Amino acid sequence: MQTYRLICHPETPALKVRSVDAYVVRNRDNYLHFRWRIKGTGALIVPEFVGPGREDGLWQTTCFELFLGAPDNDSYHEFNFSPSGRWAAYDFTGYREGMAERAMVAPPQTQERRHAHILTFDMQLRASVLPPRPLRLGLTAVIEEEGGVKSYWAIAYPPGAPDFHAPTCFAATLPPPEQT
């Protein structure tokens, strides 16, 4: 399991959230399992569960994001997941260029759990939706708290405003998926 402590962007401080950690867990049965854990959820806004389905604009409230980029070119994939059960998937040919909906043979599976002031969000993604090679990895979160306060969390940032699409945010490597 790979563990990443996400950093709150300094221009978007959180209200009560103390930390956001992200985990990559390699599962059997052709799935990759990702987990985000938020500590300090006293003011957290969590979208109500409405069921699985594709939806744009999830980043406008609390959501979790996964960015995967090819190591040898500028193309990348963006996946967004909401506690509402909604998800989105896109392909890009370059930095914020050539955006197209990514075809998904099987939708991601998500689950949210709360305990005290901790929220855990799990997502399983079928490994076959990923290219069979190492990828540049960005794990991020948009956190909304009471009063419309939004904080942006990532492994790393470029200078300036938060921008999860920037190559700097792809600060880790995801080994090729194990397919059985």
mmCIF file of C-alpha atoms in Angstrom:
data_model
loop_
_atom_site.group_PDB
_atom_site.id
_atom_site.type_symbol
_atom_site.label_atom_id
_atom_site.label_comp_id
_atom_site.label_asym_id
_atom_site.label_seq_id
_atom_site.Cartn_x
_atom_site.Cartn_y
_atom_site.Cartn_z
ATOM 1 C CA MET A 1 0.000 0.000 0.000
ATOM 2 C CA GLN A 2 1.267 3.466 -0.915
ATOM 3 C CA THR A 3 0.314 6.317 1.458
ATOM 4 C CA TYR A 4 0.332 10.016 0.594
ATOM 5 C CA ARG A 5 -0.228 12.955 2.931
ATOM 6 C CA LEU A 6 -2.078 15.540 0.837
ATOM 7 C CA ILE A 7 -1.138 19.177 1.318
ATOM 8 C CA CYS A 8 -3.751 21.899 1.722
ATOM 9 C CA HIS A 9 -3.046 24.662 -0.786
ATOM 10 C CA PRO A 10 -1.929 27.734 1.201
ATOM 11 C CA GLU A 11 -4.349 30.052 -0.639
ATOM 12 C CA THR A 12 -7.349 27.882 0.371
ATOM 13 C CA PRO A 13 -7.050 27.076 4.100
ATOM 14 C CA ALA A 14 -9.498 24.579 5.585
ATOM 15 C CA LEU A 15 -11.955 25.564 8.291
ATOM 16 C CA LYS A 16 -11.788 22.473 10.554
ATOM 17 C CA VAL A 17 -10.258 19.730 8.400
ATOM 18 C CA ARG A 18 -6.866 18.828 9.900
ATOM 19 C CA SER A 19 -5.560 16.374 7.319
ATOM 20 C CA VAL A 20 -6.340 14.437 4.156
ATOM 21 C CA ASP A 21 -4.440 11.242 3.411
ATOM 22 C CA ALA A 22 -4.697 9.178 0.236
ATOM 23 C CA TYR A 23 -3.828 5.511 -0.198
ATOM 24 C CA VAL A 24 -3.277 3.248 -3.180
ATOM 25 C CA VAL A 25 -4.097 -0.371 -2.383
ATOM 26 C CA ARG A 26 -3.455 -3.009 -5.042
ATOM 27 C CA ASN A 27 -6.270 -5.521 -5.065
ATOM 28 C CA ARG A 28 -6.686 -8.885 -6.669
ATOM 29 C CA ASP A 29 -9.462 -9.640 -9.128
ATOM 30 C CA ASN A 30 -8.371 -6.915 -11.580
ATOM 31 C CA TYR A 31 -9.214 -3.941 -9.337
ATOM 32 C CA LEU A 32 -7.184 -1.063 -7.939
ATOM 33 C CA HIS A 33 -8.444 0.297 -4.647
ATOM 34 C CA PHE A 34 -7.922 3.959 -3.683
ATOM 35 C CA ARG A 35 -8.796 5.473 -0.291
ATOM 36 C CA TRP A 36 -9.004 9.037 1.007
ATOM 37 C CA ARG A 37 -9.226 9.724 4.758
ATOM 38 C CA ILE A 38 -10.249 13.134 6.106
ATOM 39 C CA LYS A 39 -9.628 14.032 9.752
ATOM 40 C CA GLY A 40 -11.503 16.943 11.324
ATOM 41 C CA THR A 41 -14.922 16.660 9.691
ATOM 42 C CA GLY A 42 -16.913 18.841 12.129
ATOM 43 C CA ALA A 43 -17.867 21.369 9.420
ATOM 44 C CA LEU A 44 -17.552 19.098 6.360
ATOM 45 C CA ILE A 45 -20.222 19.283 3.648
ATOM 46 C CA VAL A 46 -20.807 15.822 2.163
ATOM 47 C CA PRO A 47 -23.062 15.450 -0.887
ATOM 48 C CA GLU A 48 -26.068 13.239 -0.181
ATOM 49 C CA PHE A 49 -25.940 9.769 -1.718
ATOM 50 C CA VAL A 50 -28.098 9.609 -4.870
ATOM 51 C CA GLY A 51 -26.671 6.474 -6.473
ATOM 52 C CA PRO A 52 -24.000 5.661 -9.021
ATOM 53 C CA GLY A 53 -23.884 7.492 -12.334
ATOM 54 C CA ARG A 54 -21.778 9.763 -14.516
ATOM 55 C CA GLU A 55 -21.979 13.499 -13.721
ATOM 56 C CA ASP A 56 -19.913 16.591 -14.543
ATOM 57 C CA GLY A 57 -19.011 19.377 -12.103
ATOM 58 C CA LEU A 58 -18.362 17.187 -9.058
ATOM 59 C CA TRP A 59 -15.408 19.442 -8.086
ATOM 60 C CA GLN A 60 -17.886 22.166 -7.047
ATOM 61 C CA THR A 61 -18.272 20.463 -3.644
ATOM 62 C CA THR A 62 -16.513 17.733 -1.674
ATOM 63 C CA CYS A 63 -15.048 15.194 -4.091
ATOM 64 C CA PHE A 64 -11.985 13.040 -4.579
ATOM 65 C CA GLU A 65 -9.895 12.995 -7.723
ATOM 66 C CA LEU A 66 -7.369 10.773 -9.392
ATOM 67 C CA PHE A 67 -5.081 11.963 -12.212
ATOM 68 C CA LEU A 68 -3.019 9.505 -14.250
ATOM 69 C CA GLY A 69 -0.534 10.589 -16.881
ATOM 70 C CA ALA A 70 1.597 8.853 -19.455
ATOM 71 C CA PRO A 71 5.293 9.036 -18.511
ATOM 72 C CA ASP A 72 6.424 9.707 -22.071
ATOM 73 C CA ASN A 73 3.944 12.363 -23.279
ATOM 74 C CA ASP A 74 1.533 15.052 -22.079
ATOM 75 C CA SER A 75 -1.677 12.989 -22.254
ATOM 76 C CA TYR A 76 -3.494 12.167 -19.011
ATOM 77 C CA HIS A 77 -6.736 10.869 -17.507
ATOM 78 C CA GLU A 78 -8.887 12.503 -14.827
ATOM 79 C CA PHE A 79 -11.318 10.607 -12.589
ATOM 80 C CA ASN A 80 -13.665 12.375 -10.130
ATOM 81 C CA PHE A 81 -15.595 10.590 -7.371
ATOM 82 C CA SER A 82 -18.280 11.955 -5.066
ATOM 83 C CA PRO A 83 -19.776 10.548 -1.859
ATOM 84 C CA SER A 84 -23.082 11.047 -3.730
ATOM 85 C CA GLY A 85 -22.142 7.972 -5.794
ATOM 86 C CA ARG A 86 -21.603 10.079 -8.909
ATOM 87 C CA TRP A 87 -18.373 9.914 -10.887
ATOM 88 C CA ALA A 88 -16.728 11.395 -13.974
ATOM 89 C CA ALA A 89 -13.881 10.255 -16.214
ATOM 90 C CA TYR A 90 -12.035 12.258 -18.886
ATOM 91 C CA ASP A 91 -9.088 11.899 -21.242
ATOM 92 C CA PHE A 92 -6.837 14.856 -22.135
ATOM 93 C CA THR A 93 -4.318 15.046 -24.985
ATOM 94 C CA GLY A 94 -2.265 17.696 -23.152
ATOM 95 C CA TYR A 95 -2.454 20.212 -20.309
ATOM 96 C CA ARG A 96 -6.186 21.052 -20.210
ATOM 97 C CA GLU A 97 -6.390 20.262 -23.953
ATOM 98 C CA GLY A 98 -8.389 17.749 -25.967
ATOM 99 C CA MET A 99 -10.811 16.888 -23.170
ATOM 100 C CA ALA A 100 -13.123 13.966 -23.980
ATOM 101 C CA GLU A 101 -15.317 11.713 -21.855
ATOM 102 C CA ARG A 102 -13.474 8.509 -21.052
ATOM 103 C CA ALA A 103 -15.387 5.334 -21.885
ATOM 104 C CA MET A 104 -15.843 3.127 -18.830
ATOM 105 C CA VAL A 105 -16.681 -0.542 -19.304
ATOM 106 C CA ALA A 106 -17.543 -0.816 -15.606
ATOM 107 C CA PRO A 107 -18.289 2.167 -13.363
ATOM 108 C CA PRO A 108 -16.134 2.700 -10.281
ATOM 109 C CA GLN A 109 -17.395 1.300 -6.997
ATOM 110 C CA THR A 110 -17.433 3.738 -4.081
ATOM 111 C CA GLN A 111 -18.146 3.580 -0.364
ATOM 112 C CA GLU A 112 -18.132 6.223 2.362
ATOM 113 C CA ARG A 113 -17.724 5.571 6.095
ATOM 114 C CA ARG A 114 -17.800 7.991 9.021
ATOM 115 C CA HIS A 115 -16.489 7.489 12.517
ATOM 116 C CA ALA A 116 -16.188 10.295 15.063
ATOM 117 C CA HIS A 117 -14.511 13.153 13.147
ATOM 118 C CA ILE A 118 -13.077 10.966 10.381
ATOM 119 C CA LEU A 119 -14.526 10.332 6.927
ATOM 120 C CA THR A 120 -13.107 7.498 4.823
ATOM 121 C CA PHE A 121 -13.939 7.309 1.131
ATOM 122 C CA ASP A 122 -13.028 4.173 -0.811
ATOM 123 C CA MET A 123 -13.073 3.735 -4.569
ATOM 124 C CA GLN A 124 -12.359 0.656 -6.628
ATOM 125 C CA LEU A 125 -11.497 1.022 -10.279
ATOM 126 C CA ARG A 126 -11.270 -1.862 -12.724
ATOM 127 C CA ALA A 127 -7.577 -2.158 -13.673
ATOM 128 C CA SER A 128 -8.493 -2.732 -17.322
ATOM 129 C CA VAL A 129 -9.476 0.956 -17.685
ATOM 130 C CA LEU A 130 -5.820 1.900 -17.147
ATOM 131 C CA PRO A 131 -2.949 1.569 -19.615
ATOM 132 C CA PRO A 132 -0.730 -1.464 -18.796
ATOM 133 C CA ARG A 133 2.378 0.575 -17.935
ATOM 134 C CA PRO A 134 3.671 2.778 -15.102
ATOM 135 C CA LEU A 135 1.798 6.086 -14.867
ATOM 136 C CA ARG A 136 2.384 9.497 -13.312
ATOM 137 C CA LEU A 137 -0.081 9.773 -10.410
ATOM 138 C CA GLY A 138 -1.886 12.703 -8.809
ATOM 139 C CA LEU A 139 -4.233 12.144 -5.869
ATOM 140 C CA THR A 140 -6.308 15.170 -4.918
ATOM 141 C CA ALA A 141 -9.392 16.290 -3.002
ATOM 142 C CA VAL A 142 -11.731 19.255 -3.046
ATOM 143 C CA ILE A 143 -13.152 19.751 0.439
ATOM 144 C CA GLU A 144 -16.200 21.939 1.105
ATOM 145 C CA GLU A 145 -17.021 23.022 4.633
ATOM 146 C CA GLU A 146 -19.781 25.119 6.189
ATOM 147 C CA GLY A 147 -20.201 28.597 4.779
ATOM 148 C CA GLY A 148 -18.966 27.552 1.342
ATOM 149 C CA VAL A 149 -15.341 27.320 2.505
ATOM 150 C CA LYS A 150 -13.408 25.204 -0.033
ATOM 151 C CA SER A 151 -9.918 23.843 0.391
ATOM 152 C CA TYR A 152 -7.860 22.089 -2.256
ATOM 153 C CA TRP A 153 -5.572 19.183 -1.349
ATOM 154 C CA ALA A 154 -2.879 17.458 -3.444
ATOM 155 C CA ILE A 155 0.455 15.662 -3.168
ATOM 156 C CA ALA A 156 2.216 18.725 -4.653
ATOM 157 C CA TYR A 157 1.369 22.028 -6.391
ATOM 158 C CA PRO A 158 2.853 24.389 -8.950
ATOM 159 C CA PRO A 159 3.369 28.021 -7.887
ATOM 160 C CA GLY A 160 0.201 30.128 -7.862
ATOM 161 C CA ALA A 161 -3.425 29.115 -7.579
ATOM 162 C CA PRO A 162 -4.343 25.440 -7.073
ATOM 163 C CA ASP A 163 -4.326 23.579 -10.394
ATOM 164 C CA PHE A 164 -4.671 19.786 -10.191
ATOM 165 C CA HIS A 165 -4.070 19.476 -13.963
ATOM 166 C CA ALA A 166 -0.541 20.913 -13.710
ATOM 167 C CA PRO A 167 2.252 18.358 -14.254
ATOM 168 C CA THR A 168 3.673 19.232 -10.798
ATOM 169 C CA CYS A 169 0.603 17.612 -9.196
ATOM 170 C CA PHE A 170 1.470 14.261 -10.808
ATOM 171 C CA ALA A 171 4.053 13.754 -8.069
ATOM 172 C CA ALA A 172 3.902 9.967 -7.613
ATOM 173 C CA THR A 173 4.119 6.866 -9.795
ATOM 174 C CA LEU A 174 1.509 4.136 -10.135
ATOM 175 C CA PRO A 175 3.052 0.801 -11.172
ATOM 176 C CA PRO A 176 1.308 -1.066 -14.002
ATOM 177 C CA PRO A 177 -1.893 -2.770 -12.856
ATOM 178 C CA GLU A 178 -1.681 -6.445 -12.014
ATOM 179 C CA GLN A 179 -4.212 -8.200 -14.204
ATOM 180 C CA THR A 180 -5.105 -11.822 -13.627
#
